[in-house]
Short mmCIF file of C-alpha atoms and ligand atoms in Angstrom, two decimals:
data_model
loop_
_atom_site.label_atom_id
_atom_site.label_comp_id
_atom_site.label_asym_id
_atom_site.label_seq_id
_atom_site.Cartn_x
_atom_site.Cartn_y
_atom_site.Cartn_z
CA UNK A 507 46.20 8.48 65.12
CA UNK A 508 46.83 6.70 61.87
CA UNK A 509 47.23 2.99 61.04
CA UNK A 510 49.52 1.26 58.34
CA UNK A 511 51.76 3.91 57.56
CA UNK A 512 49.16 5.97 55.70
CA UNK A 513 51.53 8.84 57.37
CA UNK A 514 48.81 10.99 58.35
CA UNK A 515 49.27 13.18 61.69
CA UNK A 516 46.98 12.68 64.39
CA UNK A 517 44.08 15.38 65.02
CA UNK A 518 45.14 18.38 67.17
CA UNK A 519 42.90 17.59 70.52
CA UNK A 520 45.19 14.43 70.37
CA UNK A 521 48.52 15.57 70.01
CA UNK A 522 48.96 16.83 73.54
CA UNK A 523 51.34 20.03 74.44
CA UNK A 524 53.51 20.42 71.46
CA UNK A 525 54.54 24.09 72.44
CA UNK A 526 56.43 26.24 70.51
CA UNK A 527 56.52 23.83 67.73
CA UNK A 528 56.09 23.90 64.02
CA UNK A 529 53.30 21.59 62.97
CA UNK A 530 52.76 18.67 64.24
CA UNK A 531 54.50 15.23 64.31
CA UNK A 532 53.28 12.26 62.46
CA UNK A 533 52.65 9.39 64.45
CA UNK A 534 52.14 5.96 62.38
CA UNK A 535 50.94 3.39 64.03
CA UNK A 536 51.38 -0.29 62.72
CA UNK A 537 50.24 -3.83 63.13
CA UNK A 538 53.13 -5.37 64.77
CA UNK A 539 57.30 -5.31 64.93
CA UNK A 540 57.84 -6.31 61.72
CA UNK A 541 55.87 -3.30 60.37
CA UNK A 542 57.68 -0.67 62.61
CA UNK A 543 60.59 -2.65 60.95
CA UNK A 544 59.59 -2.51 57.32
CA UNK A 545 57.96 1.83 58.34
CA UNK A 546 61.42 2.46 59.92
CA UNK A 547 63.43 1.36 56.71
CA UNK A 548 61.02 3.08 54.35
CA UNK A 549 61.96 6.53 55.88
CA UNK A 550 65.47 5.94 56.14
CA UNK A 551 65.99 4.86 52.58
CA UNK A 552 63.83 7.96 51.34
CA UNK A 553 66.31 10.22 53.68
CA UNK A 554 68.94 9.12 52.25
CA UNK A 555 67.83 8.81 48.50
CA UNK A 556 66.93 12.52 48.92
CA UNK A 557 70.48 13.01 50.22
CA UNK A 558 72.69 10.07 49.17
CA UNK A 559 76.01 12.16 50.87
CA UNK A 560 74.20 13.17 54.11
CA UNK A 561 74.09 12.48 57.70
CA UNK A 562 72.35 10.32 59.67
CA UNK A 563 72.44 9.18 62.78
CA UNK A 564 71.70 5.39 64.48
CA UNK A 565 70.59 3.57 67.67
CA UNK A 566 71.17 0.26 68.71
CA UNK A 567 69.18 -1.70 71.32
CA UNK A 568 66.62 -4.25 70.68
CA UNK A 569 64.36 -1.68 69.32
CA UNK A 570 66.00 -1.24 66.01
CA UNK A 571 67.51 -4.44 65.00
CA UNK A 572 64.54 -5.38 62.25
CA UNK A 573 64.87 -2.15 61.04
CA UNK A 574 68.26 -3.59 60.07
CA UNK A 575 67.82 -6.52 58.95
CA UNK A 576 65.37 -4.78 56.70
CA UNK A 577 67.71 -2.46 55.61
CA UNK A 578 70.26 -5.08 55.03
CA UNK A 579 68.08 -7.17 52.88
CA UNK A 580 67.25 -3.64 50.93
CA UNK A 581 70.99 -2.84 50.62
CA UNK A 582 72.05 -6.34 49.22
CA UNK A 583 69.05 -6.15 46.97
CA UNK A 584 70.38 -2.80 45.37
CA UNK A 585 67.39 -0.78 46.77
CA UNK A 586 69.47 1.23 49.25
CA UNK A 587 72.97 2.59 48.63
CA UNK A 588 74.52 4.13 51.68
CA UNK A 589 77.76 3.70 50.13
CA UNK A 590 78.24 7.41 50.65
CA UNK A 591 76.46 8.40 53.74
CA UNK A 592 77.58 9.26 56.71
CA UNK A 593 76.67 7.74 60.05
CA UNK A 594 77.28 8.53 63.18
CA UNK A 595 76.58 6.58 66.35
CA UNK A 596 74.10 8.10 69.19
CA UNK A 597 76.02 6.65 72.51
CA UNK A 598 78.10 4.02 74.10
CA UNK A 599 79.51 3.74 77.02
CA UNK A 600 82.68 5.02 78.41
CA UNK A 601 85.62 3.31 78.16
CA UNK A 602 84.06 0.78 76.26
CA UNK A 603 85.84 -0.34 72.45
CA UNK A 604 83.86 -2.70 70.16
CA UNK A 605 86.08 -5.32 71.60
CA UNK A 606 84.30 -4.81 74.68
CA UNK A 607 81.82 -7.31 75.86
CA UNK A 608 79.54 -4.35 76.64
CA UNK A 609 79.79 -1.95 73.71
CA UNK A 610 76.63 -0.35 71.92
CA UNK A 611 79.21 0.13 68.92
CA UNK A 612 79.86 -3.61 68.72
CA UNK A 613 75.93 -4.44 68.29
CA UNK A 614 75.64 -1.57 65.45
CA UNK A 615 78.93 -3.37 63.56
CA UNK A 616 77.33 -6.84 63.65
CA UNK A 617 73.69 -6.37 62.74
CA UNK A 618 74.05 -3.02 60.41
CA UNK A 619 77.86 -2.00 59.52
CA UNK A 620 79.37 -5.47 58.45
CA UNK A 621 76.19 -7.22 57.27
CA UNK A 622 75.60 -3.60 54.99
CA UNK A 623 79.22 -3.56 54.16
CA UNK A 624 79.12 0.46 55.06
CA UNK A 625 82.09 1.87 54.41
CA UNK A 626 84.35 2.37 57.66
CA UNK A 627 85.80 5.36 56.09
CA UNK A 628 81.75 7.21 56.24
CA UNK A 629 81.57 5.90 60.44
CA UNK A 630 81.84 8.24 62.98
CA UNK A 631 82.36 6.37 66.34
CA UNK A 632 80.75 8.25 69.45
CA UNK A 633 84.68 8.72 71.30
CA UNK A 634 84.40 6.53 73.91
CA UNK A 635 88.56 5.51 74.61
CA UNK A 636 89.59 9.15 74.45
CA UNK A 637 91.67 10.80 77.60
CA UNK A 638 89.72 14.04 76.95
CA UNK A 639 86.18 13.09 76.73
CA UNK A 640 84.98 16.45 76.74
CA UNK A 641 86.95 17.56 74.31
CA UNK A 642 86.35 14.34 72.16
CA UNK A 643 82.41 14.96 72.55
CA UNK A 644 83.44 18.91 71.37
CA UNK A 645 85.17 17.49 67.97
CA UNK A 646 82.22 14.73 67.84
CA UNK A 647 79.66 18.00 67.29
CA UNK A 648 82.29 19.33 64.94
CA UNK A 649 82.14 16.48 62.72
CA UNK A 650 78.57 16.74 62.21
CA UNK A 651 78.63 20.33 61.45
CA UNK A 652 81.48 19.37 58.77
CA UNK A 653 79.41 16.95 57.58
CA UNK A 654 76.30 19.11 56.59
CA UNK A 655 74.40 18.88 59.82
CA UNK A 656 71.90 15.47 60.38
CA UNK A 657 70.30 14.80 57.85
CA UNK A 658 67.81 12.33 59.82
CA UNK A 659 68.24 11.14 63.77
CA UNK A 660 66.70 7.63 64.04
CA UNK A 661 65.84 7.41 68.01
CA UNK A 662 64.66 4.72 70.09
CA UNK A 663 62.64 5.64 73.56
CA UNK A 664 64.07 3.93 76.82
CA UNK A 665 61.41 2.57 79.79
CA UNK A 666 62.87 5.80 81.55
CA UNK A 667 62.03 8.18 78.56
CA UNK A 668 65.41 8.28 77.78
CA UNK A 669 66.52 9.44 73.69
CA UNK A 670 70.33 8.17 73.47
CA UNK A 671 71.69 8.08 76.52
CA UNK A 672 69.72 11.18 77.74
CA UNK A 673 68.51 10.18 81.14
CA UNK A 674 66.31 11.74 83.30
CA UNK A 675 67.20 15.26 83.97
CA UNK A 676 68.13 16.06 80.28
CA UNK A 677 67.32 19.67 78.64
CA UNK A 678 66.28 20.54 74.99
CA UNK A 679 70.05 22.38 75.12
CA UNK A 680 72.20 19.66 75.78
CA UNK A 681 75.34 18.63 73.45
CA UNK A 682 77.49 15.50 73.09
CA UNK A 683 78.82 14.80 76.37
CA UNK A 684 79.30 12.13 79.04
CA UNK A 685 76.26 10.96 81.66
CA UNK A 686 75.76 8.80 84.36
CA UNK A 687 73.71 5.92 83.35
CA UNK A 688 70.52 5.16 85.72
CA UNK A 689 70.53 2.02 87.50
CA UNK A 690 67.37 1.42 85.84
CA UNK A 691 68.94 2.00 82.05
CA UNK A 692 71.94 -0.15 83.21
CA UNK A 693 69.89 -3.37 84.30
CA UNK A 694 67.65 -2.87 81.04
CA UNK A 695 70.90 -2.99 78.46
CA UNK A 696 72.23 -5.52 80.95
CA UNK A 697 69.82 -8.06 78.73
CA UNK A 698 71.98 -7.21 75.79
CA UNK A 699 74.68 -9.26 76.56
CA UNK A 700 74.92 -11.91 78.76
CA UNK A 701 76.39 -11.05 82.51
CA UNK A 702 78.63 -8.35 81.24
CA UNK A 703 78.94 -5.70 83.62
CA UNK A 704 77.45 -2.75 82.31
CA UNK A 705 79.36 0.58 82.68
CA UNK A 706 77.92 3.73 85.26
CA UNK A 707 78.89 6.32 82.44
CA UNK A 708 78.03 6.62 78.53
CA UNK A 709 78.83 9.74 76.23
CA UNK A 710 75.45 10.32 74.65
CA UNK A 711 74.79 12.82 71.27
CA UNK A 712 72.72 15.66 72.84
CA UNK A 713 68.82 16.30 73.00
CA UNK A 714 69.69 19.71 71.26
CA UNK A 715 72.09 17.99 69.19
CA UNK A 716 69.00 15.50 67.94
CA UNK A 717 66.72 18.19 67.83
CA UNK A 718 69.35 20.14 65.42
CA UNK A 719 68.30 16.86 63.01
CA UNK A 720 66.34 18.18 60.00
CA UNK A 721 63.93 14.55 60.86
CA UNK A 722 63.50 12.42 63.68
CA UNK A 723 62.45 9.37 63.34
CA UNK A 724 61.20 7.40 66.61
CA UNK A 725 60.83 4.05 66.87
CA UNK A 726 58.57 2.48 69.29
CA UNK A 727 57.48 -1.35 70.07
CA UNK A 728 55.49 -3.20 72.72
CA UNK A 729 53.24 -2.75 75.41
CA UNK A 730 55.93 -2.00 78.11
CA UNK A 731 56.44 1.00 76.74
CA UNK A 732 52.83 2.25 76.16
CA UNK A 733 52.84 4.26 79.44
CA UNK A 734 55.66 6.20 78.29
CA UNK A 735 54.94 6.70 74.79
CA UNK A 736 51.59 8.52 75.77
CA UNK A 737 54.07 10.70 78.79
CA UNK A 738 56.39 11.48 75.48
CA UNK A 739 54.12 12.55 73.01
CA UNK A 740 51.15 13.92 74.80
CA UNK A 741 52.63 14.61 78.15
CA UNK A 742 54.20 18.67 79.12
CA UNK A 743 57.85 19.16 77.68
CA UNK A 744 59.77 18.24 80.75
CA UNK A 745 63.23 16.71 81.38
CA UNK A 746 62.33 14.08 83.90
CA UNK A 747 61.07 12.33 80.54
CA UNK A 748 63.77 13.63 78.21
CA UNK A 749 62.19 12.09 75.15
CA UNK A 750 58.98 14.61 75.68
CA UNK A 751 61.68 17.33 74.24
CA UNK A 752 61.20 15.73 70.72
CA UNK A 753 57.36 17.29 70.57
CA UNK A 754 59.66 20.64 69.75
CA UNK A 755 60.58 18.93 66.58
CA UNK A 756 56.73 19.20 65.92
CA UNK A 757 56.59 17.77 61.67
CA UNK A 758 59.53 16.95 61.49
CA UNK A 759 58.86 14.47 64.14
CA UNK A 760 57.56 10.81 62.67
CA UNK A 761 56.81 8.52 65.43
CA UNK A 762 56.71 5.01 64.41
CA UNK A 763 54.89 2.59 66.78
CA UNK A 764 53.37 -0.37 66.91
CA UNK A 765 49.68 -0.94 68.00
CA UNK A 766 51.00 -2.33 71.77
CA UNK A 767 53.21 0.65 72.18
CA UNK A 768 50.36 3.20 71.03
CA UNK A 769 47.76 1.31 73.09
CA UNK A 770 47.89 3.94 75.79
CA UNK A 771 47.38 6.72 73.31
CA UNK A 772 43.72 8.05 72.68
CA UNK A 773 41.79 7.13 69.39
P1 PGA B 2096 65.43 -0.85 73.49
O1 PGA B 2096 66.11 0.44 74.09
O2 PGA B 2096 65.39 -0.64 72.01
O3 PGA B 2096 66.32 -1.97 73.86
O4 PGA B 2096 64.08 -0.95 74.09
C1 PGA B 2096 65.66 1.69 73.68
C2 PGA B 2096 66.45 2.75 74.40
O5 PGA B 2096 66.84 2.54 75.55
O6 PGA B 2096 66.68 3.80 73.81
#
């Protein structure tokens, strides 16, 4: 394991059963939130200087709102441009507009769209208002394909082991689509807004479709999730912790974690 973003991979005895993979992720583990934050921003900003027209793709939650603010403050400070990249949103639930008291969209607007003035014309919406889901999920995959595959997939890990909105139950193959939401993932987004009921169904971006990202970056904080960090990364590829599919990624894999979230993890 490494600490302070020197970027160096942990040794192979740690790295658990990354099968099938080429190389080995890097796992960076920092002091605290803030330096997830500050680690998450760095790697998006050097994606997209690399490709300043590319892909990328976003999560919301609680996990990744510093690494806005961060890359808000960048943006406004002229160190990031994203006036020409593309992003697309990971999930939201069904039904659901940014109106919506409960919509993952509306969060991503207000701490990272607005605030970075990113250009509406460069958002891709997950389709969550469309009569033909499937077929809206379908054209969703089309639209990244158009728009020069993912560039980088920035991924946040659920208490369930989750990636997106792929629950429990999720293979390495699976595509934009809709998914019932576990009880379990809807009383943890509950605490994103306040008594809004939280829909049963969400149309997620696949595990194969994050997995067909050229990087992944995961970001990780606090001790809750320590227990499934360590089933992730060093556990056996299985679906009943989707996330554990993201050790096929092997390098281009970067795990970002702070020091409560790695605390499970071996030395
Ligand atoms: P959180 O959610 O950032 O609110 O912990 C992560 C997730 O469910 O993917």
């Amino acid at each position: 394991m490494v600490d302070e973003g020197t970027g160096q991979a942990m040794d192979a005895e740690n790295q658990g059963s990354v099968v099938g993979a080429r190389g080995t992720p890097t796992l960076t583990v920092v002091r605290d939130y803030e330096a997830m934050s500050c680690r998450a921003a760095d790697v998006v900003v050097q994606a997209i200087q690399a490709h300043p027209d590319g892909a990328i793709t976003v999560p919301t939650g609680s996990t990744p709102s510093g690494m806005y603010q961060e890359l808000v403050d960048r943006i406004h400070r002229g160190d990031a441009d994203f006036s020409r990249v593309q992003i697309f949103c990971l999930d939201d639930y069904l039904g659901q507009t940014p109106e919506d008291e409960a919509s993952l969209t509306k969060l991503l607007i207000q701490e990272f769209l607005e605030p970075g003035d990113i250009p509406a014309e460069n958002v891709h919406f997950i389709p969550t208002t469309t009569a033909d889901p499937h077929a809206a999920a379908e054209q969703y995959e089309r639209e990244i394909v158009e728009a020069g595959g993912l560039e980088l997939a920035v991924v946040g890990l659920g208490p369930n082991g989750h990636i997106a909105f792929n629950e429990p139950g999720s293979g390495p193959d699976t595509r934009t689509r809709v998914i019932d939401l576990t009880q379990e993932s809807r009383d943890q987004n509950a605490a994103y807004y306040e008594g809004a009921e939280i829909p049963a169904q969400a149309i997620t971006m696949g595990l194969g479709t994050i997995l067909g990202a050229k990087r992944i970056l995961m970001i990780v904080s606090g001790q809750s999730k320590s227990e499934i960090v360590r089933e992730t990364l060093t556990g056996p590829m299985t679906s009943d912790v989707p996330g554990s599919w993201l050790q096929l990624a092997g390098a281009r894999l970067e795990v970002v974690m702070d020091k409560d979230a790695a605390s499970a993890l071996k030395e």
